[in-house]
CSV table of C-alpha atoms in Angstrom, one decimal:
chain,number,residue,atom,x,y,z
M,1,MET,CA,-7.0,-36.7,83.3
M,2,LYS,CA,-4.5,-36.0,80.9
M,3,VAL,CA,-6.0,-35.0,77.9
M,4,TYR,CA,-9.2,-32.8,80.2
M,5,ASP,CA,-6.5,-30.7,81.4
M,6,GLU,CA,-5.3,-30.2,78.2
M,7,GLU,CA,-8.4,-29.4,77.1
M,8,GLU,CA,-9.1,-26.9,79.8
M,9,THR,CA,-5.6,-25.4,78.3
M,10,LEU,CA,-6.7,-24.7,74.5
M,11,ARG,CA,-10.3,-24.0,76.2
M,12,ARG,CA,-8.3,-20.9,77.3
M,13,ASN,CA,-6.3,-20.1,75.4
M,14,ARG,CA,-9.3,-20.0,72.1
M,15,ALA,CA,-10.3,-17.2,74.5
M,16,GLU,CA,-6.6,-14.9,75.0
M,17,ILE,CA,-5.9,-15.3,71.1
M,18,SER,CA,-9.5,-13.5,69.8
M,19,ALA,CA,-8.4,-10.7,69.3
M,20,GLY,CA,-5.6,-10.8,68.0
M,21,GLU,CA,-7.2,-13.1,64.9
M,22,SER,CA,-7.9,-10.8,62.3
M,23,GLU,CA,-3.9,-9.9,61.8
M,24,ALA,CA,-1.5,-12.4,59.6
M,25,PRO,CA,0.2,-14.2,62.3
M,26,GLU,CA,4.3,-13.5,62.9
M,27,ILE,CA,4.7,-17.8,62.8
M,28,SER,CA,2.9,-20.4,60.8
M,29,VAL,CA,3.5,-24.1,62.0
M,30,PHE,CA,2.7,-26.2,59.6
M,31,LEU,CA,2.0,-30.0,59.8
M,32,PRO,CA,1.1,-33.2,57.3
M,33,VAL,CA,-1.3,-35.8,59.3
M,34,TYR,CA,-1.7,-39.3,58.5
M,35,ASN,CA,-3.0,-42.0,60.5
M,36,GLU,CA,-1.0,-40.3,64.4
M,37,GLU,CA,-4.5,-39.9,65.7
M,38,PRO,CA,-2.6,-41.2,69.3
M,39,ASN,CA,-0.2,-38.5,68.9
M,40,LEU,CA,-2.1,-35.8,68.4
M,41,LEU,CA,-3.5,-34.5,72.1
M,42,PRO,CA,-0.2,-34.5,73.1
M,43,LEU,CA,1.9,-33.3,70.4
M,44,HIS,CA,-0.6,-30.0,70.0
M,45,ALA,CA,0.2,-29.4,74.2
M,46,LYS,CA,3.6,-29.7,73.6
M,47,LEU,CA,3.2,-27.1,70.1
M,48,ASP,CA,0.5,-25.0,72.9
M,49,GLU,CA,3.3,-24.7,75.6
M,50,SER,CA,6.5,-23.9,72.9
M,51,LEU,CA,4.1,-21.6,71.3
M,52,ARG,CA,3.2,-19.7,74.6
M,53,ALA,CA,6.8,-19.5,75.6
M,54,LEU,CA,8.0,-17.7,72.1
M,55,GLY,CA,5.7,-14.8,73.7
M,56,ARG,CA,5.3,-14.4,69.7
M,57,SER,CA,1.9,-14.2,67.7
M,58,ALA,CA,1.1,-17.3,66.1
M,59,GLU,CA,-1.3,-20.4,64.0
M,60,ILE,CA,-1.0,-23.7,63.6
M,61,VAL,CA,-1.9,-25.3,60.1
M,62,TYR,CA,-2.3,-29.2,61.0
M,63,VAL,CA,-3.2,-30.7,56.4
M,64,ASP,CA,-4.6,-34.3,57.4
M,65,ASP,CA,-3.6,-36.3,53.7
M,66,GLY,CA,-6.0,-38.2,53.8
M,67,SER,CA,-6.2,-39.9,57.1
M,68,THR,CA,-8.4,-43.4,57.7
M,69,ASP,CA,-7.8,-43.7,61.4
M,70,GLY,CA,-9.7,-40.9,63.8
M,71,SER,CA,-7.7,-37.5,62.8
M,72,LEU,CA,-10.1,-35.9,60.7
M,73,LYS,CA,-11.7,-35.7,63.9
M,74,THR,CA,-9.4,-34.5,66.2
M,75,LEU,CA,-8.0,-31.5,64.1
M,76,ARG,CA,-11.8,-30.7,64.7
M,77,GLU,CA,-11.8,-30.8,68.1
M,78,LEU,CA,-8.2,-29.0,68.1
M,79,ALA,CA,-10.1,-26.2,65.6
M,80,HIS,CA,-13.6,-25.5,68.1
M,81,LEU,CA,-11.5,-25.9,71.0
M,82,ASP,CA,-8.4,-23.5,70.0
M,83,SER,CA,-8.5,-20.9,67.8
M,84,ARG,CA,-4.9,-20.6,66.4
M,85,VAL,CA,-5.6,-24.0,64.8
M,86,ARG,CA,-6.6,-24.1,61.5
M,87,VAL,CA,-7.1,-27.6,59.3
M,88,VAL,CA,-7.2,-28.7,55.1
M,89,ALA,CA,-7.9,-31.1,55.1
M,90,LEU,CA,-6.9,-33.2,51.7
M,91,ARG,CA,-9.7,-35.7,49.8
M,92,ARG,CA,-7.5,-37.8,50.0
M,93,ASN,CA,-3.7,-39.8,50.8
M,94,TYR,CA,-1.2,-38.1,47.8
M,95,GLY,CA,1.8,-38.0,49.8
M,96,GLN,CA,4.1,-35.9,52.4
M,97,THR,CA,4.8,-33.4,49.7
M,98,ALA,CA,1.4,-32.9,48.8
M,99,ALA,CA,0.5,-31.9,51.8
M,100,MET,CA,3.6,-29.8,52.6
M,101,ALA,CA,2.7,-27.7,49.0
M,102,ALA,CA,-0.8,-27.1,51.6
M,103,GLY,CA,0.4,-26.5,54.5
M,104,ILE,CA,2.7,-23.4,52.8
M,105,ASP,CA,-0.1,-22.3,50.7
M,106,ALA,CA,-2.4,-21.6,54.0
M,107,ALA,CA,0.2,-20.3,56.3
M,108,ARG,CA,0.0,-16.6,56.9
M,109,GLY,CA,3.6,-16.2,58.8
M,110,ARG,CA,6.2,-14.5,57.9
M,111,VAL,CA,8.0,-17.4,59.3
M,112,LEU,CA,6.6,-20.4,58.3
M,113,ILE,CA,8.0,-23.5,60.6
M,114,PRO,CA,6.9,-27.6,59.5
M,115,MET,CA,7.6,-30.3,61.6
M,116,ASP,CA,6.3,-33.8,61.7
M,117,ALA,CA,3.0,-35.3,63.8
M,118,ASP,CA,4.6,-38.1,64.7
M,119,LEU,CA,5.8,-36.9,68.2
M,120,GLN,CA,9.8,-38.0,66.8
M,121,ASN,CA,10.3,-33.7,66.6
M,122,ASP,CA,10.4,-31.6,69.2
M,123,PRO,CA,8.2,-28.1,69.9
M,124,ALA,CA,10.9,-27.0,72.3
M,125,ASP,CA,13.4,-26.1,69.3
M,126,ILE,CA,11.1,-23.7,67.5
M,127,ILE,CA,13.2,-20.9,69.9
M,128,ARG,CA,15.8,-22.1,68.7
M,129,LEU,CA,15.1,-22.0,64.7
M,130,LEU,CA,13.7,-18.8,65.8
M,131,GLU,CA,17.3,-17.9,67.2
M,132,LYS,CA,19.2,-18.7,64.4
M,133,LEU,CA,16.7,-17.3,62.2
M,134,ASP,CA,17.3,-14.5,63.4
M,135,GLU,CA,21.1,-13.9,63.2
M,136,GLY,CA,20.1,-13.2,59.5
M,137,TYR,CA,19.1,-16.2,57.6
M,138,ASP,CA,16.2,-17.3,55.6
M,139,VAL,CA,16.1,-20.9,56.4
M,140,VAL,CA,17.0,-22.4,59.2
M,141,SER,CA,17.3,-26.3,59.0
M,142,GLY,CA,16.9,-28.9,62.3
M,143,TRP,CA,19.9,-31.7,62.5
M,144,ARG,CA,18.9,-35.6,64.0
M,145,LYS,CA,21.8,-35.8,65.3
M,146,ASN,CA,21.3,-38.1,67.5
M,147,ARG,CA,18.3,-39.7,65.5
M,148,LYS,CA,16.6,-41.6,67.8
M,149,ASP,CA,15.8,-44.6,64.1
M,150,LYS,CA,16.1,-48.0,63.0
M,151,LEU,CA,19.9,-48.0,61.8
M,152,ILE,CA,20.3,-50.2,58.9
M,153,THR,CA,16.6,-49.8,57.1
M,154,ARG,CA,17.0,-45.5,57.9
M,155,LYS,CA,19.6,-44.0,59.0
M,156,ILE,CA,22.4,-45.4,56.4
M,157,PRO,CA,20.1,-44.5,53.8
M,158,SER,CA,19.4,-40.8,54.8
M,159,MET,CA,23.3,-40.4,55.8
M,160,ILE,CA,24.0,-41.8,52.1
M,161,ALA,CA,21.2,-39.4,50.4
M,162,ASN,CA,22.0,-36.5,52.8
M,163,LYS,CA,26.0,-36.3,50.8
M,164,LEU,CA,24.9,-37.3,47.4
M,165,ILE,CA,21.6,-33.9,48.1
M,166,SER,CA,24.4,-32.2,49.4
M,167,TRP,CA,26.9,-32.6,46.3
M,168,ILE,CA,24.4,-32.8,43.7
M,169,GLY,CA,22.0,-29.3,45.6
M,170,GLY,CA,25.1,-27.3,46.4
M,171,VAL,CA,23.8,-26.7,49.8
M,172,PRO,CA,26.1,-28.9,52.5
M,173,LEU,CA,23.4,-29.7,55.0
M,174,HIS,CA,23.9,-33.1,56.7
M,175,ASP,CA,19.9,-33.9,57.3
M,176,TYR,CA,17.7,-32.9,54.8
M,177,GLY,CA,14.9,-36.1,55.6
M,178,CYS,CA,14.1,-33.6,59.0
M,179,SER,CA,11.4,-32.7,58.6
M,180,LEU,CA,11.4,-30.0,61.5
M,181,LYS,CA,13.2,-26.0,59.5
M,182,ALA,CA,12.4,-22.9,59.9
M,183,TYR,CA,11.7,-20.4,56.3
M,184,ARG,CA,10.8,-17.1,56.0
M,185,ARG,CA,7.7,-16.7,54.1
M,186,GLU,CA,9.9,-14.3,50.7
M,187,SER,CA,12.1,-17.4,50.4
M,188,LEU,CA,9.7,-19.9,49.5
M,189,GLN,CA,7.7,-17.6,47.6
M,190,ASP,CA,8.4,-18.5,43.9
M,191,VAL,CA,8.9,-22.1,44.9
M,192,ARG,CA,6.6,-25.0,43.8
M,193,LEU,CA,6.5,-28.9,44.7
M,194,TYR,CA,6.0,-31.6,42.3
M,195,GLY,CA,6.7,-35.1,43.2
M,196,GLU,CA,8.4,-36.5,46.4
M,197,MET,CA,11.2,-33.1,46.8
M,198,HIS,CA,9.8,-31.9,50.0
M,199,ARG,CA,13.1,-32.7,51.3
M,200,PHE,CA,14.7,-29.8,49.5
M,201,ILE,CA,12.9,-27.0,49.8
M,202,PRO,CA,16.6,-25.5,51.2
M,203,ILE,CA,18.5,-26.5,47.3
M,204,TYR,CA,15.3,-24.4,46.1
M,205,ALA,CA,15.2,-21.1,48.6
M,206,SER,CA,19.6,-21.5,48.0
M,207,TRP,CA,18.6,-20.9,44.8
M,208,VAL,CA,16.8,-17.4,44.0
M,209,GLY,CA,19.1,-17.0,47.3
M,210,ALA,CA,18.3,-17.9,50.5
M,211,ARG,CA,20.9,-17.7,53.2
M,212,VAL,CA,20.8,-20.7,54.6
M,213,SER,CA,22.1,-22.9,57.7
M,214,GLU,CA,22.1,-26.1,60.0
M,215,ILE,CA,21.4,-26.1,64.5
M,216,PRO,CA,20.8,-30.2,66.0
M,217,VAL,CA,17.7,-30.4,66.6
M,218,ALA,CA,16.0,-32.7,69.2
M,219,HIS,CA,14.6,-36.7,68.1
M,220,TYR,CA,13.2,-39.3,70.1
M,221,PRO,CA,11.7,-42.7,68.6
M,222,ARG,CA,8.3,-43.6,67.5
M,223,THR,CA,6.6,-44.8,70.8
M,224,MET,CA,2.6,-44.4,69.3
M,225,GLY,CA,1.3,-44.9,65.6
M,226,LYS,CA,3.2,-46.7,63.0
M,227,SER,CA,5.9,-45.2,60.4
M,228,LYS,CA,4.9,-45.3,56.8
M,229,TYR,CA,8.1,-44.0,55.3
M,230,GLY,CA,11.1,-47.3,54.8
M,231,LEU,CA,14.0,-48.4,52.1
M,232,SER,CA,11.1,-47.8,49.0
M,233,ARG,CA,12.1,-44.1,49.7
M,234,THR,CA,15.6,-44.4,47.9
M,235,LEU,CA,14.8,-44.6,44.7
M,236,LYS,CA,12.2,-42.2,44.8
M,237,VAL,CA,14.8,-39.6,46.5
M,238,VAL,CA,17.4,-41.0,43.1
M,239,PHE,CA,15.4,-39.9,40.5
M,240,ASP,CA,14.8,-36.5,42.9
M,241,LEU,CA,18.1,-36.1,42.7
M,242,MET,CA,18.5,-36.4,38.2
M,243,THR,CA,15.9,-33.3,37.8
M,244,ILE,CA,17.9,-31.7,40.5
M,245,LYS,CA,21.2,-32.3,39.1
M,246,PHE,CA,18.9,-30.4,35.5
M,247,LEU,CA,16.6,-27.9,37.4
M,248,ALA,CA,20.2,-26.3,38.8
M,249,SER,CA,22.5,-26.5,36.2
M,250,TYR,CA,19.6,-26.3,32.5
M,251,GLN,CA,17.9,-25.0,33.6
M,252,THR,CA,16.8,-21.6,32.0
M,253,LYS,CA,19.6,-23.1,29.4
M,254,PRO,CA,17.8,-26.7,28.2
M,255,ILE,CA,20.6,-26.6,24.6
M,256,TYR,CA,23.8,-27.3,27.4
M,257,ILE,CA,22.6,-30.5,28.4
M,258,PHE,CA,20.7,-31.8,24.8
M,259,GLY,CA,23.0,-30.0,22.4
M,260,THR,CA,26.8,-31.4,24.4
M,261,PHE,CA,24.6,-35.0,24.3
M,262,GLY,CA,23.2,-34.3,20.4
M,263,MET,CA,27.0,-32.9,19.2
M,264,ILE,CA,27.7,-36.7,21.4
M,265,ALA,CA,25.7,-38.4,18.4
M,266,MET,CA,26.9,-36.9,15.6
M,267,ALA,CA,30.8,-37.2,16.8
M,268,LEU,CA,30.2,-40.6,17.0
M,269,SER,CA,28.2,-40.5,13.9
M,270,LEU,CA,31.3,-39.2,12.5
M,271,ILE,CA,33.3,-41.1,13.6
M,272,ALA,CA,32.2,-45.0,12.7
M,273,GLY,CA,31.0,-43.6,8.9
M,274,LEU,CA,34.6,-43.0,8.0
M,275,TRP,CA,35.6,-45.7,9.8
M,276,ALA,CA,33.4,-47.5,7.5
M,277,THR,CA,34.6,-45.6,4.9
M,278,ILE,CA,37.9,-46.4,5.4
M,279,LEU,CA,37.1,-50.1,5.5
M,280,LYS,CA,35.7,-50.2,2.5
M,281,PHE,CA,38.5,-48.8,0.4
M,282,TRP,CA,41.5,-50.2,2.0
M,283,LYS,CA,40.8,-53.2,3.1
M,284,GLY,CA,38.1,-54.1,0.9
M,285,VAL,CA,35.4,-54.1,3.6
M,286,SER,CA,32.0,-54.2,1.7
M,287,PHE,CA,29.2,-51.9,4.0
M,288,ILE,CA,27.0,-54.8,4.8
M,289,LEU,CA,29.6,-56.6,6.0
M,290,THR,CA,30.6,-54.2,9.7
M,291,PRO,CA,27.9,-52.3,11.2
M,292,LEU,CA,29.4,-49.6,11.1
M,293,PRO,CA,26.8,-48.1,7.8
M,294,VAL,CA,24.3,-49.1,11.2
M,295,ILE,CA,25.7,-47.4,13.2
M,296,THR,CA,26.6,-44.2,11.6
M,297,ILE,CA,22.5,-44.0,10.9
M,298,VAL,CA,21.6,-44.3,14.4
M,299,MET,CA,23.6,-42.7,15.8
M,300,LEU,CA,23.1,-39.3,13.5
M,301,ALA,CA,19.1,-39.5,13.8
M,302,ILE,CA,20.0,-39.6,17.9
M,303,GLY,CA,22.7,-36.3,17.1
M,304,VAL,CA,19.6,-34.8,14.7
M,305,GLN,CA,16.6,-35.5,18.0
M,306,PHE,CA,18.4,-34.1,20.6
M,307,LEU,CA,19.6,-31.3,19.1
M,308,MET,CA,15.5,-30.7,18.3
M,309,MET,CA,14.3,-31.9,21.9
M,310,GLY,CA,17.0,-28.8,23.4
M,311,LEU,CA,15.4,-26.1,20.6
M,312,LEU,CA,12.0,-27.3,22.1
M,313,ALA,CA,12.7,-27.0,25.3
M,314,GLU,CA,14.0,-23.7,24.8
M,315,MET,CA,10.6,-22.3,23.4
M,316,LEU,CA,9.4,-23.6,26.5
M,317,VAL,CA,11.7,-22.5,28.6
M,318,ARG,CA,10.9,-18.6,27.6
M,319,THR,CA,7.4,-19.1,26.8
M,320,TYR,CA,7.8,-19.7,30.7
M,321,HIS,CA,9.3,-17.1,31.4
M,322,GLU,CA,7.4,-14.5,29.3
M,323,SER,CA,4.3,-16.0,29.4
M,324,GLN,CA,4.3,-15.1,33.5
M,325,ALA,CA,6.8,-12.5,33.5
M,326,LYS,CA,8.7,-14.2,35.4
M,327,ALA,CA,11.8,-13.1,36.0
M,328,ILE,CA,15.2,-15.5,35.7
M,329,TYR,CA,16.4,-13.8,38.9
M,330,ALA,CA,15.6,-13.4,42.3
M,331,VAL,CA,16.0,-9.7,43.6
M,332,ARG,CA,16.7,-9.6,47.8
M,333,GLU,CA,16.4,-5.7,48.8
M,334,ARG,CA,16.0,-2.6,46.1
M,335,ILE,CA,17.5,0.8,47.8
M,336,GLY,CA,16.9,4.0,46.3
M,337,PHE,CA,14.5,3.3,44.8
M,338,ASP,CA,10.9,4.4,45.0
M,339,GLU,CA,8.0,2.4,46.7
M,340,ARG,CA,5.6,2.3,43.3
M,341,GLU,CA,9.2,1.6,40.8
């Protein structure tokens, strides 16, 4: 009986909202979905209740990430019953980052709100995210302060990862792994997601000057379906952090890091060469009796390679920016300019 009550509510939504369908909504909620069939109807009922309470125009974008259960069928039914629903079905399971990117690309709202489809996030927290956003922030991140997950496999690794990410990325947040966030559209305009980097979106946004804040949000234990994540993601986070650190510090000046390693290698080459020479002429030790000449040549070659890689990286960075007329800075506001300038 509950399912039919929900469907009747969705039919009423379709009639009420169709009149404003042509305009871009104020809010876009987008949800990656992977084998979440039993959660979708109760989740959508909660979303419906929360969005109606807002009194703002909204859309709901579900991104089916190659589900193998009946998730896509249920999403088709929801799209038929509710005119706010839009569904993006990916050809296969690409992973959460690709699904998030597809959701961002499909969303039309001025405020974008991602969340999980497993009923562990509470749609009722959306209004609190928007209230914080209205205080002048560009990004508001959810913090699962009382997280309902396993201690050893989920909470402890997440706690360590969050501290590392905050330290390396320079944006102190308690919970990068929480999908429930709110973004102003302009803060995501130049964000491009690769690999497993959806959790670092607040860092990307901060690079272009976004003001980031955080609020505690509710978190519930999973009651239906199966978790898709575990300790296997830890190594991926380490690799992603290396990438983040490199991009944060050397994205527009790669010669600095390659040149530094190159100069260190050349310095080691010089020290090894001088040491070998001293041993030869002061101690009478033949070059063939010590590995120092080999070290000298190898470190010299490595140093030259690092310098050449740095110069190539500099050329690539300039090609990247200049071929797209892409600025190396972001403007928050223009005052006193004609609109045509």
